[in-house]
Short mmCIF file of C-alpha atoms in Angstrom, two decimals:
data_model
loop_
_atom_site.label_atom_id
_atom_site.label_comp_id
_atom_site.label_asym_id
_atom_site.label_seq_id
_atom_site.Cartn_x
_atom_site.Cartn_y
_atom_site.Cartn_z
CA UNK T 1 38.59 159.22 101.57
CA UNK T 2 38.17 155.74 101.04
CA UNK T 3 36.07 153.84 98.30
CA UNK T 4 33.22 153.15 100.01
CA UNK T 5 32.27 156.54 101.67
CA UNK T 6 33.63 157.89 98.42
CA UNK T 7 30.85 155.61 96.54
CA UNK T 8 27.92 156.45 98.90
CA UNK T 9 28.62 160.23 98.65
CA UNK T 10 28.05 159.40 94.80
CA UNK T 11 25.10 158.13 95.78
CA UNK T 12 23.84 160.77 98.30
CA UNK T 13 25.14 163.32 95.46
CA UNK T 14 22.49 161.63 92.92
CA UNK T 15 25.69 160.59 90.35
CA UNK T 16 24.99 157.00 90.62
CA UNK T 17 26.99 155.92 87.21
CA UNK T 18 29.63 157.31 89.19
CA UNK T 19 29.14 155.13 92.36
CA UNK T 20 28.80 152.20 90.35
CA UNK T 21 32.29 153.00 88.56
CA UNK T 22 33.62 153.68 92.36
CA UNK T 23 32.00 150.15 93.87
CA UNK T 24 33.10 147.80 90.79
CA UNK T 25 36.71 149.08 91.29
CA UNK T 26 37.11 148.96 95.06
CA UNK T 27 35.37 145.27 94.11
CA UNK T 28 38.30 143.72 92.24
CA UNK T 29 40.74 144.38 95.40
CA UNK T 30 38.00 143.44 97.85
CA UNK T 31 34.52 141.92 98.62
CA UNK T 32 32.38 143.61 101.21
CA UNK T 33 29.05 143.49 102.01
CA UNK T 34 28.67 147.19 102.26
CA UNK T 35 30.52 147.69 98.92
CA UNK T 36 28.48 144.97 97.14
CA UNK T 37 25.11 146.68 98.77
CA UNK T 38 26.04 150.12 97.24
CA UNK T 39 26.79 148.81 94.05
CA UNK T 40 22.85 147.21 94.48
CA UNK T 41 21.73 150.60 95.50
CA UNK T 42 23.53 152.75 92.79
CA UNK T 43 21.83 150.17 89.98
CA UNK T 44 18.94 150.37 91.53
CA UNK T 45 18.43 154.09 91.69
CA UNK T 46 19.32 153.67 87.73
CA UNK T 47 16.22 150.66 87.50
CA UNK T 48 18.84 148.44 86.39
CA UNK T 49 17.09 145.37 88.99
CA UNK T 50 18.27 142.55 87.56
CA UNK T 51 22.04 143.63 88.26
CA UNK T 52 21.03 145.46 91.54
CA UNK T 53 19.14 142.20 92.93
CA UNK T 54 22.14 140.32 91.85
CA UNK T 55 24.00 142.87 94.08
CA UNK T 56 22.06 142.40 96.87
CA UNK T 57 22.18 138.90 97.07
CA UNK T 58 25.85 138.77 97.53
CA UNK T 59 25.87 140.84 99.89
CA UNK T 60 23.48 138.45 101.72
CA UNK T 61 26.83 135.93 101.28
CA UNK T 62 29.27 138.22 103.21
CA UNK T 63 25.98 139.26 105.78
CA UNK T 64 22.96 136.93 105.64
CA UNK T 65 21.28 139.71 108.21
CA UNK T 66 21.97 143.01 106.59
CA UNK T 67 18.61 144.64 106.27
CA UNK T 68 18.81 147.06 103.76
CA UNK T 69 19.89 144.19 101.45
CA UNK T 70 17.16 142.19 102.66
CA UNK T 71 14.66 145.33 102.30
CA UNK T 72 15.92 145.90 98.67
CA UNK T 73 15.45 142.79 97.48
CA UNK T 74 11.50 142.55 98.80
CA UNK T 75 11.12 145.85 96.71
CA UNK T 76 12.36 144.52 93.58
CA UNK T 77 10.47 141.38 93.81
CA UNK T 78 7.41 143.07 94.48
CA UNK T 79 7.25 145.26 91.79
CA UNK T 80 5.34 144.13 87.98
CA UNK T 81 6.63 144.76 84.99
CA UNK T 82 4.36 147.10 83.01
CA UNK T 83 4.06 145.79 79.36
CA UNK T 84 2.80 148.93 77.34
CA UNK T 85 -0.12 148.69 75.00
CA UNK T 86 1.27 148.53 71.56
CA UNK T 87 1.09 151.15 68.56
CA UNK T 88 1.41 149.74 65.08
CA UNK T 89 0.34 153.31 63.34
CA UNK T 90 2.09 154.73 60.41
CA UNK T 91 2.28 158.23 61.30
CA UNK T 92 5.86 159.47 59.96
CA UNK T 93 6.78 160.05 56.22
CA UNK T 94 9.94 162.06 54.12
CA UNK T 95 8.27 164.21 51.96
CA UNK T 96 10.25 166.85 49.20
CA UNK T 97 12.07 168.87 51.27
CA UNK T 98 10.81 168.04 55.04
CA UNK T 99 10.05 164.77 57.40
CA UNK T 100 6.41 164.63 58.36
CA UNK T 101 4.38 163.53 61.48
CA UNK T 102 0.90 162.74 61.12
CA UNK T 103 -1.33 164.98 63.75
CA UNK T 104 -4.43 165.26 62.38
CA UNK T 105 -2.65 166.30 59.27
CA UNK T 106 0.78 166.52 57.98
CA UNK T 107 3.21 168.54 59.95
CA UNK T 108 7.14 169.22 58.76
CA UNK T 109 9.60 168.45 61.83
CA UNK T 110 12.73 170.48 61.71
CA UNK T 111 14.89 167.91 63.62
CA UNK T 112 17.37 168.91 66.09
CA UNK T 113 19.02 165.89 67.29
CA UNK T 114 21.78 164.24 69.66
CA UNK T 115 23.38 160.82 69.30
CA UNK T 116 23.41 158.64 71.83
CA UNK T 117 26.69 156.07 71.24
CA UNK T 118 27.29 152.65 73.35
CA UNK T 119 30.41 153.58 75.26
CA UNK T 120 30.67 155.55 78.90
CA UNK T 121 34.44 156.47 79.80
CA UNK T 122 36.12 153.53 81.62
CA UNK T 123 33.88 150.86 79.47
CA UNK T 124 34.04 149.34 76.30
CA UNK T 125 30.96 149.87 74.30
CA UNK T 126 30.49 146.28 73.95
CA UNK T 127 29.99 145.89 77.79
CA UNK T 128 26.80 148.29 77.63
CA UNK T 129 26.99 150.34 81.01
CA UNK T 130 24.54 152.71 80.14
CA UNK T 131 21.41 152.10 82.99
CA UNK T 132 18.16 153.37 82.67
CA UNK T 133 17.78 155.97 85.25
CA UNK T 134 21.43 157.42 82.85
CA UNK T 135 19.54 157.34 79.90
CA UNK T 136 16.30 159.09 81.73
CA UNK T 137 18.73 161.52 83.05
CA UNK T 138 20.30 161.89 79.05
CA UNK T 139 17.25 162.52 77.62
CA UNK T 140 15.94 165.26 80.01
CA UNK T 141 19.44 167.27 79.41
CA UNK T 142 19.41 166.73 75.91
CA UNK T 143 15.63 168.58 75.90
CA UNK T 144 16.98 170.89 77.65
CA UNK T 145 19.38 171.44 74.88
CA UNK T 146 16.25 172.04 72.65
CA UNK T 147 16.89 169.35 70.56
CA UNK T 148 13.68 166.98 69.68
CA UNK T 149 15.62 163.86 68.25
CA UNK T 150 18.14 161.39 69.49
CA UNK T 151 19.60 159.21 66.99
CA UNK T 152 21.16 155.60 67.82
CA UNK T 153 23.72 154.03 65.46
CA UNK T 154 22.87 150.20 66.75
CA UNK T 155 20.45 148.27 69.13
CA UNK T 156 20.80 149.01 72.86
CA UNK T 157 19.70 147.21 75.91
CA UNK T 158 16.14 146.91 76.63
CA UNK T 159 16.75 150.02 79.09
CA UNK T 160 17.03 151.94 76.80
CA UNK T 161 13.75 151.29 75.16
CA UNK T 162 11.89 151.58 78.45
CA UNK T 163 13.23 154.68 79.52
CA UNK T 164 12.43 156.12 76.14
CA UNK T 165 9.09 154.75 76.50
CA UNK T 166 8.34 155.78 80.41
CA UNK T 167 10.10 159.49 79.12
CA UNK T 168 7.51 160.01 75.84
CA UNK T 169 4.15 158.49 77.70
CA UNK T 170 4.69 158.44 81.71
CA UNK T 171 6.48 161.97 81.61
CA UNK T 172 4.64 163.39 79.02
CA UNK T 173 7.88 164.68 76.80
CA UNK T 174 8.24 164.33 73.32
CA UNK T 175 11.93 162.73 72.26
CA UNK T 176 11.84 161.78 68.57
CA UNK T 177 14.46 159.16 67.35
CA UNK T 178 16.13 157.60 64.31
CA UNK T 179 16.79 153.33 65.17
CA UNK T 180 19.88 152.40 63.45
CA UNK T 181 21.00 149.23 62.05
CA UNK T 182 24.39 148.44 62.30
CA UNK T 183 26.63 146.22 59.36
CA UNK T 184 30.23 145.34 59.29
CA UNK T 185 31.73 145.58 56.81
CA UNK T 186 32.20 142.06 54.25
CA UNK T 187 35.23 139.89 54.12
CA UNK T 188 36.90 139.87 50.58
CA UNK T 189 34.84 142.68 49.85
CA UNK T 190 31.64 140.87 49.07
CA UNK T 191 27.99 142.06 50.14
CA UNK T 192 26.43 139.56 48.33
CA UNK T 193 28.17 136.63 50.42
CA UNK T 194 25.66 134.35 51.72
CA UNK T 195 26.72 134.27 55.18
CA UNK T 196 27.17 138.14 55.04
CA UNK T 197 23.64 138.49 54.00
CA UNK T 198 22.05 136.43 56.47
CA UNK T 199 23.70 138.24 59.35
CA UNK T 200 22.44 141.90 58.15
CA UNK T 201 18.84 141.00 57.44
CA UNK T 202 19.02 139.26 61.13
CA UNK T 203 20.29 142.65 62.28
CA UNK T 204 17.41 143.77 60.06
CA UNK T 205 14.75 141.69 61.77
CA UNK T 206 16.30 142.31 64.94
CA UNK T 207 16.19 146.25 64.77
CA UNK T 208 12.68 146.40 63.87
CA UNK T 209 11.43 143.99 66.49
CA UNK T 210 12.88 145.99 69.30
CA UNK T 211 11.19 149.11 67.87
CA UNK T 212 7.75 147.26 68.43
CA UNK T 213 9.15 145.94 71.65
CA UNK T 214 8.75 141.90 70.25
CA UNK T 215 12.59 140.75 70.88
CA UNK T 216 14.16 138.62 72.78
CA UNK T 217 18.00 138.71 71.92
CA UNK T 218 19.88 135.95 73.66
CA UNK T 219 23.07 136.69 75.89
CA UNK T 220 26.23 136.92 73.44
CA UNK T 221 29.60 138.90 74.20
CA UNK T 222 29.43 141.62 72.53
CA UNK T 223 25.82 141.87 72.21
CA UNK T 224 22.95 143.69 73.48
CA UNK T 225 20.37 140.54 74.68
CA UNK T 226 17.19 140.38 76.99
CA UNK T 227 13.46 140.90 76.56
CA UNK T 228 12.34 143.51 74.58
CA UNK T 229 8.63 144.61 75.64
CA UNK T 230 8.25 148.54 75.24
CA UNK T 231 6.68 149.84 71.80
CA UNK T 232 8.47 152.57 70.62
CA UNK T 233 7.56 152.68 67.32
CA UNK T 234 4.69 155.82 67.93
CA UNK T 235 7.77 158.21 68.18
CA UNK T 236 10.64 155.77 65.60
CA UNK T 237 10.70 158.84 62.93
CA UNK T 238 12.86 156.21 60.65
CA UNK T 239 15.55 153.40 60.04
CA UNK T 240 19.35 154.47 59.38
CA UNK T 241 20.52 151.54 57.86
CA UNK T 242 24.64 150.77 57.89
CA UNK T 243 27.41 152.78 58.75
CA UNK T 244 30.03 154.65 56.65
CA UNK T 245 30.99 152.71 53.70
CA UNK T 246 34.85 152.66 52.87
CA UNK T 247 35.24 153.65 49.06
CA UNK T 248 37.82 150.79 48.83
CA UNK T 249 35.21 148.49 49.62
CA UNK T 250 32.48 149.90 47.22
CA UNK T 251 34.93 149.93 44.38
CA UNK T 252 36.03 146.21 44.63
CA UNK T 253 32.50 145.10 44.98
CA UNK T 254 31.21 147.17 41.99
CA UNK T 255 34.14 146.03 40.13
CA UNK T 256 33.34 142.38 41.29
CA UNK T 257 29.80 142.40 40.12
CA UNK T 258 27.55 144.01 37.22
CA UNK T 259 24.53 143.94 38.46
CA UNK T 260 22.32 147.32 37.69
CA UNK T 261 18.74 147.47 38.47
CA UNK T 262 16.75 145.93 41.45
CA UNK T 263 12.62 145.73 41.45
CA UNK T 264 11.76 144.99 44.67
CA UNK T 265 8.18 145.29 46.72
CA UNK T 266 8.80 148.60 47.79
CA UNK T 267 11.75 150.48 46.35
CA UNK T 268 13.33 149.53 42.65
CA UNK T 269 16.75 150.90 40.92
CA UNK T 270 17.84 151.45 37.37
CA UNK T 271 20.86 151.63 36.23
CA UNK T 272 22.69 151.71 39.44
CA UNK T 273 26.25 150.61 40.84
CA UNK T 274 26.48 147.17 41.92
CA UNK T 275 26.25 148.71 45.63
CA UNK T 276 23.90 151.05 44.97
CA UNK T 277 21.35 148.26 43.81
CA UNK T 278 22.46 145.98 46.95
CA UNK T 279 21.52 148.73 49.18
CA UNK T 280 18.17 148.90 47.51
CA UNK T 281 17.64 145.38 48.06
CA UNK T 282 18.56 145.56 52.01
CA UNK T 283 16.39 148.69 52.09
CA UNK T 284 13.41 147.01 50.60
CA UNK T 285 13.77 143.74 52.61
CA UNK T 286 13.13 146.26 55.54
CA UNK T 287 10.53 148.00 54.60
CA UNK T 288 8.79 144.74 53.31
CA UNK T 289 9.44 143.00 56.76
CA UNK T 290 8.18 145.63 59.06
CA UNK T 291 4.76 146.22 56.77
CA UNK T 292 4.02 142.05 56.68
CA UNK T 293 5.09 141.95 60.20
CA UNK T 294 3.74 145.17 61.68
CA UNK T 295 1.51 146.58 59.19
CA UNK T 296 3.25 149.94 59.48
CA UNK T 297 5.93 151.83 57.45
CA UNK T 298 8.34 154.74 58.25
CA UNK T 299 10.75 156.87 56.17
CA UNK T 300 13.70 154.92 55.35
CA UNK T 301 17.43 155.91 53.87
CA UNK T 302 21.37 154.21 54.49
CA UNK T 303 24.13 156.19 55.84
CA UNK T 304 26.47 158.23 53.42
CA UNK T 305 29.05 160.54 53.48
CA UNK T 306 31.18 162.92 51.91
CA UNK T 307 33.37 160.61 50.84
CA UNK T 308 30.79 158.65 48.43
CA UNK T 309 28.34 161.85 48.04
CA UNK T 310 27.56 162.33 44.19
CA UNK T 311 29.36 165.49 43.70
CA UNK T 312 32.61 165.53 41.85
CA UNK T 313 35.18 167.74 43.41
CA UNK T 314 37.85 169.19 41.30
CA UNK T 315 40.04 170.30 44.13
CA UNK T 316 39.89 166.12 45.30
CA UNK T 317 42.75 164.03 44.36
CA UNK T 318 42.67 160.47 43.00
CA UNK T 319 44.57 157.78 43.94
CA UNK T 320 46.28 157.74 40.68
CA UNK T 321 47.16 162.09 41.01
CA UNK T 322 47.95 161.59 44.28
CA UNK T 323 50.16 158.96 43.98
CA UNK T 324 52.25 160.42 40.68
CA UNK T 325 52.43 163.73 43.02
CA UNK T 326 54.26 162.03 45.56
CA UNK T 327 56.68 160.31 43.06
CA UNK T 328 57.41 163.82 42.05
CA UNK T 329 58.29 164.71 45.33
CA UNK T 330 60.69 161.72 45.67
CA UNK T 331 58.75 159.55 47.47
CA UNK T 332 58.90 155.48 46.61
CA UNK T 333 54.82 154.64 46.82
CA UNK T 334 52.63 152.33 45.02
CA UNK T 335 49.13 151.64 45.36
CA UNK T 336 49.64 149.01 48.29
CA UNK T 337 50.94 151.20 50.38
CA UNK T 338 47.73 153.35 50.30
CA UNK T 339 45.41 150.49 50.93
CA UNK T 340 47.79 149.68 54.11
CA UNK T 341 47.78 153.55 55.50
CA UNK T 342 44.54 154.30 55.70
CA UNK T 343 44.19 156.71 52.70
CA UNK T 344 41.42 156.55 50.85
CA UNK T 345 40.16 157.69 47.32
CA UNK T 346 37.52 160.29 48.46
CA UNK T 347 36.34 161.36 44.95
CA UNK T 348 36.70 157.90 43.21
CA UNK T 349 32.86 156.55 43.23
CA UNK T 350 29.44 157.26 44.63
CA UNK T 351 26.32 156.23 46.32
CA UNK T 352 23.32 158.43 44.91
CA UNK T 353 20.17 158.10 46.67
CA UNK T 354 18.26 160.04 43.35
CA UNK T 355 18.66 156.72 41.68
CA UNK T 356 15.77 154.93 43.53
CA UNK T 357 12.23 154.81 42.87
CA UNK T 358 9.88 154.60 45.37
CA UNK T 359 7.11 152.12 44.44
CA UNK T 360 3.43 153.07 44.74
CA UNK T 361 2.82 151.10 47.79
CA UNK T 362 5.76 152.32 49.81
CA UNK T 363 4.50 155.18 52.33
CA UNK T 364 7.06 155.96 54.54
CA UNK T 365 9.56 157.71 51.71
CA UNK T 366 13.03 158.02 51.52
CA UNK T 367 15.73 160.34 52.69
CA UNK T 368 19.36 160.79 52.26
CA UNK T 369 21.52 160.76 55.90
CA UNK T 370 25.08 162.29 55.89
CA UNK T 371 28.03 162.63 58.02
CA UNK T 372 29.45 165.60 57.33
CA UNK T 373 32.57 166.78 59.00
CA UNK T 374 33.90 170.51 58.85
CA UNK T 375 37.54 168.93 57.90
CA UNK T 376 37.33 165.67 55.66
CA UNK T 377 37.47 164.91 53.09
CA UNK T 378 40.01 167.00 52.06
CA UNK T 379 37.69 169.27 49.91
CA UNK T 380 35.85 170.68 52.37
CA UNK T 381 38.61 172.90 53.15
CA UNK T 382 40.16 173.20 49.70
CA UNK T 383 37.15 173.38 46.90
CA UNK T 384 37.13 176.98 45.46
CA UNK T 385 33.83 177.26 45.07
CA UNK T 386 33.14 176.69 48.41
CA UNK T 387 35.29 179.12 49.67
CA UNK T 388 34.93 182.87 51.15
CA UNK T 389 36.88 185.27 53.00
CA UNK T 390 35.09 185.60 55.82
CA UNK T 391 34.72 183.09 58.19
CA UNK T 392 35.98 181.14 55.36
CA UNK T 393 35.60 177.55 57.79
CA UNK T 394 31.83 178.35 58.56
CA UNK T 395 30.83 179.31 55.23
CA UNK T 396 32.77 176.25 53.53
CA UNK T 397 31.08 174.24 55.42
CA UNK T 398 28.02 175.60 54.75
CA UNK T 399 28.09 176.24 51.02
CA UNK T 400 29.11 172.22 50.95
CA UNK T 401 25.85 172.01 53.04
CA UNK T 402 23.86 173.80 50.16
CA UNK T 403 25.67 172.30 47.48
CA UNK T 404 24.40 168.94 48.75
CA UNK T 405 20.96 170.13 49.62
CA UNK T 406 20.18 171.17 46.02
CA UNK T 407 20.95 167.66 44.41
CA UNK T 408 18.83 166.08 46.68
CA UNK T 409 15.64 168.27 45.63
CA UNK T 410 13.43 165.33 45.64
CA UNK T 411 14.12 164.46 48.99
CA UNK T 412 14.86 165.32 52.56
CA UNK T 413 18.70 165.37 53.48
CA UNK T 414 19.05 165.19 57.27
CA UNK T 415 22.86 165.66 58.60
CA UNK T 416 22.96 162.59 61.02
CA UNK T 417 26.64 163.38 62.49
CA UNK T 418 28.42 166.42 62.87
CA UNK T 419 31.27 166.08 65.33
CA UNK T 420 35.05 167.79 65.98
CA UNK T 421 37.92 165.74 66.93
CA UNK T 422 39.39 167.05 70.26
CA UNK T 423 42.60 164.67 70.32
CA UNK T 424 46.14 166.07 69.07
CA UNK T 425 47.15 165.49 65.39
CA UNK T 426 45.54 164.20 62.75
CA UNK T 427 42.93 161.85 63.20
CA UNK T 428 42.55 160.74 59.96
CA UNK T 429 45.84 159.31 59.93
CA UNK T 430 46.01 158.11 63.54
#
């Protein structure tokens, strides 16, 4: 079967990601008015119009008369874009053990959530392929599922926000989700250079525009850019800010500067780590930017991990034991050559969220966010106490689980990422 019957029984078939996958292929070796008009179709079934009318209209180049073009075209012009009346309540809050929703009065939500990455297979994630009508068809399975959350690591398109919207208000479903905020990491190690600042409290400013649909990011490779115009802030539980921190990196910068209490607006920090008082700052700079801006606050927290949790591990080495046990075994290594393979001190320094205090006018509340993986660090499959001989993977995992839970008494610990590597070897060294 060729490509274009192949792409239009996509389309008959309802898999229209598909057809456009099928359509931009059979593109590069050839232009066709038919193939160009099923690509238009395909992104329009997912309400992606701006790329379907685009479609269309070269199609019109290779057929000036083709009527379905022509037809398609008239639609998408005719339609108005629906700008949604905007919410600027503060109705979410972490709370002891739980993360609240205001109804009336306070209600715990057990979340249950998916996360929704950039990529699709075939596409870099930088090239955002995901359309609307995919994400509208995403969050119906993922309900389904039973879960009541969907967690994003970074700004998507706009399509994203209006599906979310048209799926919570037009549909009547209820999808909680957690916006995150993306940061590289520094060059040389150093959070605090000026450059490097600016950029994250854009991302910042950026991230908690698009919530209150108020954006309008500007095309750059790489980038997620258009008009932002859906609120979604009603059902934004909270901000995830950052990504997993590399120990290396948290070690040279606390080693680089001394600085150990914050007081900010909203959230203050004594006698923190260098890094522990920088993420206060960033953390405060967002809360005080959405509550001037938007006159609304949410729960708040930065992603953490194992790796940086503040739990010391006996059955963790240290770069230093690790090393010497290798020169036992006859192996030539020095500390360079760790940096350069990708092994990292897991048990070497910490992040602890305990060590903030929440100011009086600060609402929303803090939370601790973890990725925590059945297999790394190291300790989760070798710490005696969390060990027992019966389903002794399961029950590791989940005495680490309650091991965590019970230094974080004060405040809600949600377990952002679980995930199982499917590939062959060992990913941590690949």
């Amino acid at each position: 079967m060729d490509c274009e019957k192949l792409g239009f029984l996509s389309i008959d078939r309802e898999d229209y990601q598909e057809a456009i996958n099928i359509f931009k292929r059979a593109l590069v070796k050839k232009k066709t008015s038919k193939l160009l008009l099923g690509l238009g179709i395909a992104n329009y079934k997912l309400e992606d119009y701006e790329t379907a009318r685009w479609a269309f209209c070269k199609a019109l180049e290779f057929e000036p008369d083709n009527k379905d073009a022509i037809n398609y075209i008239y639609i998408i012009d005719s339609q108005k874009k629906q700008i949604p009346f905007s919410q600027k309540k503060s109705i979410f809050r972490a709370n002891k053990d739980y993360l609240e929703i205001q109804d009336g009065k306070w209600k715990k939500i057990f979340i249950k959530g998916i996360n929704i990455g950039l990529g699709l297979p075939g596409y870099f994630p930088g090239e955002y392929p995901i359309k609307k009508g995919t994400y509208l068809k995403w969050f119906e399975q993922i309900t389904k599922l039973g879960a009541n959350a969907i967690r994003i690591y970074t700004i998507h398109p706009p399509s994203f926000y209006e599906a979310l919207y048209q799926f919570n208000n037009e549909l009547g479903r209820k999808l909680y989700r957690f916006q995150g905020i993306w940061a590289e990491l520094p060059k040389d190690n150093d959070f605090y250079n000026a450059d490097y600042i600016t950029d994250v409290k854009v991302n910042i400013k950026y991230a908690v525009d698009v919530v209150f649909g108020n954006a309008y990011l500007s095309e750059k490779p790489g980038s997620p850019y258009g008009r932002y115009e859906y609120d979604v802030s009603a059902y934004t539980v909270a901000f995830i800010f950052g990504r997993e921190w590399e120990p290396y990196e948290v070690i040279a910068f606390n080693s680089k500067y001394n600085e150990k209490e914050f007081k900010g607006k909203s959230l203050s920090i004594n006698n923190g780590t260098a890094f522990e008082v920088w993420l206060t700052e960033m953390l405060d700079y967002l809360i005080t930017y959405e509550s001037e801006r938007y006159n609304s606050q949410r729960p708040v927290t930065f992603m953490n991990w194992p790796t940086l949790d503040p739990i010391y591990h006996l059955s963790e080495a240290s770069f230093v034991e690790e090393i010497e046990l290798r020169r036992r075994l006859g192996e030539e290594i020095s500390l360079s050559d760790f940096k350069f393979s990708g092994i990292f001190d897991d048990d070497a320094v910490s992040i602890d969220e305990n060590k903030i205090i929440i100011n009086p006018s600060f609402q929303g509340g803090l939370f601790a966010s973890y990725h925590v993986y059945p297999y790394y660090p190291d300790f989760l499959r070798n710490e005696p106490d969390y060990e027992n001989p019966v389903f002794p993977e399961a029950i590791r995992y989940f005495n680490y689980l309650k091991d965590l839970n019970s230094h974080y008494k004060d405040i809600p610990l949600l377990i952002s990422e679980l995930w199982l590597s499917t590939r062959r070897g060992i990913t941590r060294f690949h």
